[in-house]
mmCIF file of C-alpha atoms and ligand atoms in Angstrom:
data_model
loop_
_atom_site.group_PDB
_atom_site.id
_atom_site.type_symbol
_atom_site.label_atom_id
_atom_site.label_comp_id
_atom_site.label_asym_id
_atom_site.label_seq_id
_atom_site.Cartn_x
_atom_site.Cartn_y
_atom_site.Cartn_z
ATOM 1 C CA UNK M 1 79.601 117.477 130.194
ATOM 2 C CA UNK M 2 78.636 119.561 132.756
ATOM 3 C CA UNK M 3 80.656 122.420 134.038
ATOM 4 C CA UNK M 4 80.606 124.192 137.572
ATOM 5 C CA UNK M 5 81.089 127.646 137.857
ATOM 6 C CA UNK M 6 81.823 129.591 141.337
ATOM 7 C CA UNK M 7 81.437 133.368 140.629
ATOM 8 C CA UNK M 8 83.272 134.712 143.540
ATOM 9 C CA UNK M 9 85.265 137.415 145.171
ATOM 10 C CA UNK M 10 85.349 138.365 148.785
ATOM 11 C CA UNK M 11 84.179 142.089 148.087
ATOM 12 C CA UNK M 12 80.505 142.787 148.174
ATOM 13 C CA UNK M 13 79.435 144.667 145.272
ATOM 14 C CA UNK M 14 81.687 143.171 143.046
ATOM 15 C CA UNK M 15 78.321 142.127 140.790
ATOM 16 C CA UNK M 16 79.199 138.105 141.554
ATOM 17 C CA UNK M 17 75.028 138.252 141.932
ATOM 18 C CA UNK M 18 74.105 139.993 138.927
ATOM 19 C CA UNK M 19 76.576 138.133 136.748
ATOM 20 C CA UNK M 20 75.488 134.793 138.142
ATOM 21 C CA UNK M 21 71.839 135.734 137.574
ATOM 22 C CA UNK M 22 72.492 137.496 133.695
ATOM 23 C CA UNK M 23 75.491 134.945 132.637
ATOM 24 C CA UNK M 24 72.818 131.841 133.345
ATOM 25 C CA UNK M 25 70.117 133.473 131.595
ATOM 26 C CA UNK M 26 72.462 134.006 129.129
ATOM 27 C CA UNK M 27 74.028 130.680 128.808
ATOM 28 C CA UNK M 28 70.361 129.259 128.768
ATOM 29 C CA UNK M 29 69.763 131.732 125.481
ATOM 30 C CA UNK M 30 72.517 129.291 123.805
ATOM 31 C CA UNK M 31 70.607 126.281 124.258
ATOM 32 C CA UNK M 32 72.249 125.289 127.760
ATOM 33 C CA UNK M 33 70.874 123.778 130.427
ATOM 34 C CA UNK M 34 72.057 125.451 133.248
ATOM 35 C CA UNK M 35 71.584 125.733 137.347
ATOM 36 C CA UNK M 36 72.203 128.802 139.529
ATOM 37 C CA UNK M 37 72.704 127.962 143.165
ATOM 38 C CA UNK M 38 71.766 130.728 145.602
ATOM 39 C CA UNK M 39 74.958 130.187 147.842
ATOM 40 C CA UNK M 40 74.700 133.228 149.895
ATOM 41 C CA UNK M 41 73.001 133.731 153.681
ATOM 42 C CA UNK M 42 71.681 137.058 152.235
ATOM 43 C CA UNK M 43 70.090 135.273 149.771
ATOM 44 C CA UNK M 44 69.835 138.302 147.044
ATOM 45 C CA UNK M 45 70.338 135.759 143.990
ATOM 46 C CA UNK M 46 66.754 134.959 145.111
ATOM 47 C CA UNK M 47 65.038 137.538 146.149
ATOM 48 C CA UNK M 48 66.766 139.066 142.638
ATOM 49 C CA UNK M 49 64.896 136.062 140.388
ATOM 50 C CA UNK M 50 61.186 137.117 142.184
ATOM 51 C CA UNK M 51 61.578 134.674 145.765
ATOM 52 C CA UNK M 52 61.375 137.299 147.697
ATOM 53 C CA UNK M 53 59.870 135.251 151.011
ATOM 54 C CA UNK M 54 62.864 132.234 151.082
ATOM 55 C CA UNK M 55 62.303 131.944 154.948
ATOM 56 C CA UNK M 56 58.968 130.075 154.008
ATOM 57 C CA UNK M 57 60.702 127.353 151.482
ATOM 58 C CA UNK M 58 60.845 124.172 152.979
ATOM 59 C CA UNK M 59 64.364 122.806 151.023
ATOM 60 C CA UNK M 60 67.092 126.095 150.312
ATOM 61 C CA UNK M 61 70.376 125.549 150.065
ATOM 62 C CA UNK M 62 71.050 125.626 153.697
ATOM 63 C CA UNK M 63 68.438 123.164 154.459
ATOM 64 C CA UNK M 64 70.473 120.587 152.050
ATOM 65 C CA UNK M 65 73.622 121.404 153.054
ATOM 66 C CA UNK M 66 72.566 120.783 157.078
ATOM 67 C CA UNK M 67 71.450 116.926 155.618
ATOM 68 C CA UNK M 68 74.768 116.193 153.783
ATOM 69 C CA UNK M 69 76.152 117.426 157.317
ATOM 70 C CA UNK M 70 73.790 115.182 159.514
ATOM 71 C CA UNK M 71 74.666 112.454 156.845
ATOM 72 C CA UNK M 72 71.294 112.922 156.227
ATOM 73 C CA UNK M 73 69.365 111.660 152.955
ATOM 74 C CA UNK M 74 68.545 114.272 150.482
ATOM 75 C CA UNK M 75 65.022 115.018 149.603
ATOM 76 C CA UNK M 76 63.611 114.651 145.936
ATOM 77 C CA UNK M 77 65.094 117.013 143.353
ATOM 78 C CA UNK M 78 61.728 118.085 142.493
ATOM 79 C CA UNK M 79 61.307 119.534 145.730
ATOM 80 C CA UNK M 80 64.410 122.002 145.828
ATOM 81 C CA UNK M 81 64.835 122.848 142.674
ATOM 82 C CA UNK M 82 62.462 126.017 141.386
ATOM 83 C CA UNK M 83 62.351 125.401 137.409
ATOM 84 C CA UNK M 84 61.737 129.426 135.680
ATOM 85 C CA UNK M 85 61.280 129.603 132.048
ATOM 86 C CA UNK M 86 64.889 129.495 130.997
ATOM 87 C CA UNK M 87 66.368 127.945 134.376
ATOM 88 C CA UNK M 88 66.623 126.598 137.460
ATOM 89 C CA UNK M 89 67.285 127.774 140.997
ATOM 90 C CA UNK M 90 68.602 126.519 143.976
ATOM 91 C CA UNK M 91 67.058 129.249 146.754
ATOM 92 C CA UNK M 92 68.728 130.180 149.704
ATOM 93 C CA UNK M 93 67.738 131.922 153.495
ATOM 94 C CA UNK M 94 68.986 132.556 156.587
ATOM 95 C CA UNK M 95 69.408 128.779 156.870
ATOM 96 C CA UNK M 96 72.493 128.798 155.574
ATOM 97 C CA UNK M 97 74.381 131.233 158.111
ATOM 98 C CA UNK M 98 74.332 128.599 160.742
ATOM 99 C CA UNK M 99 75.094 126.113 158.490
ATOM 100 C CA UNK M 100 78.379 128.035 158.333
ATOM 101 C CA UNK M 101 78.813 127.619 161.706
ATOM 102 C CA UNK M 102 77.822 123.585 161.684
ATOM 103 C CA UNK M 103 81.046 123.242 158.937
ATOM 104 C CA UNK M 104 83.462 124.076 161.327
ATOM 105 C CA UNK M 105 83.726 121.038 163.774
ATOM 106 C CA UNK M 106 83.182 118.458 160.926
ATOM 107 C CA UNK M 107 85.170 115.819 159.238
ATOM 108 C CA UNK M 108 85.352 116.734 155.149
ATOM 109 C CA UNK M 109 83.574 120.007 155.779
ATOM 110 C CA UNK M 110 84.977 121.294 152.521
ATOM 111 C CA UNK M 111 83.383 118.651 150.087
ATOM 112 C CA UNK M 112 79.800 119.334 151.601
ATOM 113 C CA UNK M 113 78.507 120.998 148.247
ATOM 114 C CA UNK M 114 80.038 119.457 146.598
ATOM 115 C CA UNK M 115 78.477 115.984 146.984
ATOM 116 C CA UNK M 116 75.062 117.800 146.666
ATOM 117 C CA UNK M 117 75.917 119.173 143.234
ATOM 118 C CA UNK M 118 77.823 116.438 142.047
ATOM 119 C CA UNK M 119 74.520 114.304 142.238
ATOM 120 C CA UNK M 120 73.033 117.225 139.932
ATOM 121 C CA UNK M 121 75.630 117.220 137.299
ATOM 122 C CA UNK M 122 73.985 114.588 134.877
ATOM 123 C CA UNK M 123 70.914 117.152 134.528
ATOM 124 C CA UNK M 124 72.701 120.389 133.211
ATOM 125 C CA UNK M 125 75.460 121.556 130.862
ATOM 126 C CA UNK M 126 76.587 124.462 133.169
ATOM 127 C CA UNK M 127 76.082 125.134 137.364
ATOM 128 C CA UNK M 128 76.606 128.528 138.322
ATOM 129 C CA UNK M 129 76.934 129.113 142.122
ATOM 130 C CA UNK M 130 76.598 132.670 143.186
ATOM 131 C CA UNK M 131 79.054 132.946 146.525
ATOM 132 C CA UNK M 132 78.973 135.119 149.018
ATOM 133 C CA UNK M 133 81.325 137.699 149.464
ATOM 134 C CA UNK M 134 83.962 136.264 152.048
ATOM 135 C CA UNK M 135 86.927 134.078 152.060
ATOM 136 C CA UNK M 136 84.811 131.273 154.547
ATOM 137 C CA UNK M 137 84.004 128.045 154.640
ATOM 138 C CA UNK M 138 81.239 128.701 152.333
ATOM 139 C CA UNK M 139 83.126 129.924 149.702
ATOM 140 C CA UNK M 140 85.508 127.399 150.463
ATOM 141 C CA UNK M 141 82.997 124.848 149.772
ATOM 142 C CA UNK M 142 82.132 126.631 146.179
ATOM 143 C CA UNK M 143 86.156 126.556 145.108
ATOM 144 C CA UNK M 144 86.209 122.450 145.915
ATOM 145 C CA UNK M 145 82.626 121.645 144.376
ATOM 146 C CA UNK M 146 83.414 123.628 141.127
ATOM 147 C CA UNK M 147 85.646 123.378 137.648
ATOM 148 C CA UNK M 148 86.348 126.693 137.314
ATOM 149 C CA UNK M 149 85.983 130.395 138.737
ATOM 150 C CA UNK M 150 84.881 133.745 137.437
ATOM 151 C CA UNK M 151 86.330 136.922 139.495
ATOM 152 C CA UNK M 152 83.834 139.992 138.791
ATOM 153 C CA UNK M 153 85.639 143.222 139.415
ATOM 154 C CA UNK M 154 83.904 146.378 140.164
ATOM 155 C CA UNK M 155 85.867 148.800 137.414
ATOM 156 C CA UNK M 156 85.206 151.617 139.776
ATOM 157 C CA UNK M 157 87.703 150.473 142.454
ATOM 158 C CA UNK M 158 91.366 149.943 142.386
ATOM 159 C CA UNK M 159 90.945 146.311 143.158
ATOM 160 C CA UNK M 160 94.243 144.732 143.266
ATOM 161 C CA UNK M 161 94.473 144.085 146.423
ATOM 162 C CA UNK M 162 91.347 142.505 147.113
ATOM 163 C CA UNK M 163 92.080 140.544 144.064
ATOM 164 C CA UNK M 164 95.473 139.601 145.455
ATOM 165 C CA UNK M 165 94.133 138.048 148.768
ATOM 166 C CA UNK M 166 91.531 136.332 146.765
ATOM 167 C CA UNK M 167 94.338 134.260 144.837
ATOM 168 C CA UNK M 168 95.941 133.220 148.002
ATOM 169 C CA UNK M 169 92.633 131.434 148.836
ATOM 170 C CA UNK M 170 92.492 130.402 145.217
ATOM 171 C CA UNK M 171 96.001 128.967 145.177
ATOM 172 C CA UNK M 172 95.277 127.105 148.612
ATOM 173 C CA UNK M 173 92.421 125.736 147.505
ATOM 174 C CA UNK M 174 94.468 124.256 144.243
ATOM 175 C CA UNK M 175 96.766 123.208 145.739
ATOM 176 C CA UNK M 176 95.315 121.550 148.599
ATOM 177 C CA UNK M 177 91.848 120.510 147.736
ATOM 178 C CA UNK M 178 90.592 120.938 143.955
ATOM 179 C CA UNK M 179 93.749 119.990 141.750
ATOM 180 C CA UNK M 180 91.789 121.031 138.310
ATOM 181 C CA UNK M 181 90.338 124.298 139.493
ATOM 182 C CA UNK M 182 91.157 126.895 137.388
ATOM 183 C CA UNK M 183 89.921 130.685 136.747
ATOM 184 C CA UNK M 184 87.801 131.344 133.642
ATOM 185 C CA UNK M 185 88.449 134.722 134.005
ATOM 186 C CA UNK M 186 88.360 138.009 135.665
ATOM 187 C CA UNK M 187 85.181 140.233 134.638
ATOM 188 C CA UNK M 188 85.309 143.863 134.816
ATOM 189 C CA UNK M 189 81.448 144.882 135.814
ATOM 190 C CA UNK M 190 79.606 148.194 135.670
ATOM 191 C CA UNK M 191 82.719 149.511 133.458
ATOM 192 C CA UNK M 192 82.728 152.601 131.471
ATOM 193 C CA UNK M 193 85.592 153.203 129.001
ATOM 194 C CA UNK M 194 85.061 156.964 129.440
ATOM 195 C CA UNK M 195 85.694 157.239 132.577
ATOM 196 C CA UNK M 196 89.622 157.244 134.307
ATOM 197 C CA UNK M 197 88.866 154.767 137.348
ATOM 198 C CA UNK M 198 87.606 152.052 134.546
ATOM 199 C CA UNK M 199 90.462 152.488 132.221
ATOM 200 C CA UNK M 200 92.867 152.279 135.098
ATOM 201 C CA UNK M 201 91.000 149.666 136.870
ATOM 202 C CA UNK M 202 91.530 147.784 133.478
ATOM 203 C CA UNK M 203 95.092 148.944 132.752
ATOM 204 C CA UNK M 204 95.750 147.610 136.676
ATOM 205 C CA UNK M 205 94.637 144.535 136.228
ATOM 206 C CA UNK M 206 95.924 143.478 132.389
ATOM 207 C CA UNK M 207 99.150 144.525 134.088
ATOM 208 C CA UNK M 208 99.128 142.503 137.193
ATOM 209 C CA UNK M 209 97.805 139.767 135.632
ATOM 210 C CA UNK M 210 96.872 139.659 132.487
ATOM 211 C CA UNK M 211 99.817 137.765 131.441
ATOM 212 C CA UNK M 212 98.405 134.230 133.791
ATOM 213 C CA UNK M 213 94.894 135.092 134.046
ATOM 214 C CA UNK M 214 92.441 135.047 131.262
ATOM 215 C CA UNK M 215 90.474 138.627 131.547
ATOM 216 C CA UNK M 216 87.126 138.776 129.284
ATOM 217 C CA UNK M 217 87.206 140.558 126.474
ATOM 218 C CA UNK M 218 83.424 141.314 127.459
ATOM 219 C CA UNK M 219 83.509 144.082 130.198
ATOM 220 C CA UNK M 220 79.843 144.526 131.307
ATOM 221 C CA UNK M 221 78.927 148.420 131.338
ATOM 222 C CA UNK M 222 76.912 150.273 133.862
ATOM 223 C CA UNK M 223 73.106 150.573 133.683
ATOM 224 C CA UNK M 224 70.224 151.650 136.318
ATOM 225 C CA UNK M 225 68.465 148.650 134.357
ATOM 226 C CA UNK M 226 69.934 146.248 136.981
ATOM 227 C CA UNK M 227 68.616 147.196 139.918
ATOM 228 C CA UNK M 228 65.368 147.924 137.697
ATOM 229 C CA UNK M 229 65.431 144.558 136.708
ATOM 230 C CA UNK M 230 66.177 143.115 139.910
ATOM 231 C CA UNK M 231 62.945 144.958 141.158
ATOM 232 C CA UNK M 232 60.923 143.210 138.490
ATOM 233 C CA UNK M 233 62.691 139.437 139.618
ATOM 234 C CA UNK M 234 64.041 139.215 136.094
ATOM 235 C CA UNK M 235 66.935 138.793 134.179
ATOM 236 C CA UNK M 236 68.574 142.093 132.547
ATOM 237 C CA UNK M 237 67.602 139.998 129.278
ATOM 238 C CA UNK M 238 63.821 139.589 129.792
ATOM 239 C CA UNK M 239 63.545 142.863 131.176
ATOM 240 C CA UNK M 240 65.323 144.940 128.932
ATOM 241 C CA UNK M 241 66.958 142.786 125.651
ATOM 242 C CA UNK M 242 67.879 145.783 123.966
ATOM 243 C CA UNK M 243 69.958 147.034 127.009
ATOM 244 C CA UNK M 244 73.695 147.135 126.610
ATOM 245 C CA UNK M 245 74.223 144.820 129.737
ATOM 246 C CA UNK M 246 71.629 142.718 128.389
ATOM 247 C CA UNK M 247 73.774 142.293 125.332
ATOM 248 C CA UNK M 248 77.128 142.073 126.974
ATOM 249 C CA UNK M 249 75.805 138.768 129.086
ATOM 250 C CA UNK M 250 74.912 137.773 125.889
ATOM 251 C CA UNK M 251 78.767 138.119 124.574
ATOM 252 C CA UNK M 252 79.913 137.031 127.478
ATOM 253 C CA UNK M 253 78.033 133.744 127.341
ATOM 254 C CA UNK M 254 79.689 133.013 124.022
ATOM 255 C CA UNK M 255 83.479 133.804 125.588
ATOM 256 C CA UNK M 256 82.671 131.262 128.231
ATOM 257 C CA UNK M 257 81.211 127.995 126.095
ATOM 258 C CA UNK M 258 83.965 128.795 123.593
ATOM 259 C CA UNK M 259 86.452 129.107 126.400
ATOM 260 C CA UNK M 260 89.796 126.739 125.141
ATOM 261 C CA UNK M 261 91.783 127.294 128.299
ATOM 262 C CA UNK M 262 94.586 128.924 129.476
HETATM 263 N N1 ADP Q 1 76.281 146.349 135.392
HETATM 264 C C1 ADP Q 1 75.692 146.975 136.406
HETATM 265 N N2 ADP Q 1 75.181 148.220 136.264
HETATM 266 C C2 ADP Q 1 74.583 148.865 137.287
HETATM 267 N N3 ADP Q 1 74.450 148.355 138.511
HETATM 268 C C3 ADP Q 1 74.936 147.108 138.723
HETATM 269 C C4 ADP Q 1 75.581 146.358 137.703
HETATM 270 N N4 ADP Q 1 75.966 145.162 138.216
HETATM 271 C C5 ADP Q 1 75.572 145.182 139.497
HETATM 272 N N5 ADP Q 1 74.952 146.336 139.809
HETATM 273 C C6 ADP Q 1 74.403 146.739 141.105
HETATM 274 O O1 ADP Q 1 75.457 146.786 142.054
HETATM 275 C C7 ADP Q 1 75.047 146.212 143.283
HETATM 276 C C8 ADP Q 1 75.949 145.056 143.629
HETATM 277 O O2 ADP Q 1 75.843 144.068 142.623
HETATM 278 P P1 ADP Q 1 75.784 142.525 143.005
HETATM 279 O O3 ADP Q 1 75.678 141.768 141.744
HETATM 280 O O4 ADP Q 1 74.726 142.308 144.031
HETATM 281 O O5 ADP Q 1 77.228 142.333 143.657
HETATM 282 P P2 ADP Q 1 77.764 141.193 144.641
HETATM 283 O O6 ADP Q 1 76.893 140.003 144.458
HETATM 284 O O7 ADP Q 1 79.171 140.964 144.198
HETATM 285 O O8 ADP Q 1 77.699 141.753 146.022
HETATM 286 C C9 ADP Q 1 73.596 145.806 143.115
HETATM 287 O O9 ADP Q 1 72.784 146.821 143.639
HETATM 288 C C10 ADP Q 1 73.411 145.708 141.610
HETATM 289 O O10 ADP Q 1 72.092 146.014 141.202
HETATM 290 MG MG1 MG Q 2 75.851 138.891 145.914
#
């Protein structure tokens, strides 16, 4: 069974890329099949994985969602989907910033992913889609083609209230348009335990809501490795196993197939 993951939060920064990117690697290092969908205008899930010229792809995200807007038929899989030693990609560009744009005068505009990833479900055990950091129509498309969100939180900002706004969205969403959605849970990124703004970034958001919200036990630390690695177009894991974020996408791979639910 295949499940679809949006890794979302409106704030930039957040590390919804990096987790997307390092979580799928990781997932893959368990014997999954898995998909990570390039779902943002600024296309930085790409250019982070090595496709650093997008603007020259003929099928990206944005190309595919324009078709299913046009009614149009899709292309081949072959021909969208970039296959990488341990998984594939969906690319995005530019495209997809008007594509934002088209959503808004048409009927169903919130399924439009989703019946372009629903078609790709029978080919992996997990879809990752890396949003971008809004509360818009393409993120609203992410929260009604997926099962289930994961919230990274910067631990070096208080982020309850950004958190809080997200939920709303969340809750509409559930309510209104994706009955099963539910949140995997929120991940604290580039988190040190020595520090005061992690601990109380953690401390907020156990309190707030730990009690209805799954929180990882994995918290991802901080390393200049990332953006090192992100340099190199590879994962944290190819580039650097032995790195502690390396090994806490690892762990954190493991707390999401064993996931039981809230
Ligand atoms: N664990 C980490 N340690 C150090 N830097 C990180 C870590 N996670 C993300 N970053 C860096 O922080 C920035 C934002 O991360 P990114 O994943 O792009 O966030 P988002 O996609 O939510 O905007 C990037 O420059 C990235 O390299
Ligand atoms: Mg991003």
């Amino acid at each position: 069974m295949c499940e679809i993951i949006a890794v979302a939060n409106q704030k930039g920064g957040a590390g919804k890329t990096t987790t997307t990117k390092n979580l799928g690697r990781a997932l893959s290092e368990n014997g999954k099949k898995v998909l990570e969908v390039d779902f943002d205008p600024q296309f930085s899930l790409s250019t982070s994985l090595g496709y650093t010229n997008t603007d020259s792809e003929q099928f990206t995200i944005g190309d595919l969602m324009d078709r299913a807007i046009e009614m149009k038929e899709l292309p081949d899989k072959e021909e969208y989907i970039k296959h990488t030693a341990h998984f594939d990609i969906l690319l995005s560009n530019i495209v997809l910033s008007s594509t934002e744009m088209k959503l808004v005068g048409i009927l169903e505009r919130e399924y439009i992913l989703k019946s372009i990833l629903d078609d790709l479900r029978g080919d992996y055990d997990y879809i990752l889609i890396d949003c971008n950091p809004s509360l818009g129509m393409l993120v609203i498309n992410a929260l009604a083609a997926c099962d289930s969100v994961i919230i990274p939180v910067d631990s070096n900002y208080l982020a309850s209230k950004g958190l809080e706004l997200f939920l709303r969205t969340f809750i509409r969403i559930l309510k209104r348009i994706n009955t099963k959605l539910y949140i995997k849970g929120i991940l604290l990124t580039k988190f040190n335990g020595l520090t005061n703004i992690s601990k109380k970034t953690f401390r907020n958001i156990n309190e707030s809501y730990g009690s209805g919200i799954n929180i990882f036990e994995t918290k991802i630390p901080s390393s200049v490795k990332v953006g090192e690695s992100d340099d190199q177009g590879l994962s944290i894991i190819d580039f650097t196993p032995e790195n502690p974020v390396a090994i806490a996408y690892l762990e954190l791979a493991k707390e999401v197939i064993n996931y039981v639910g809230q």
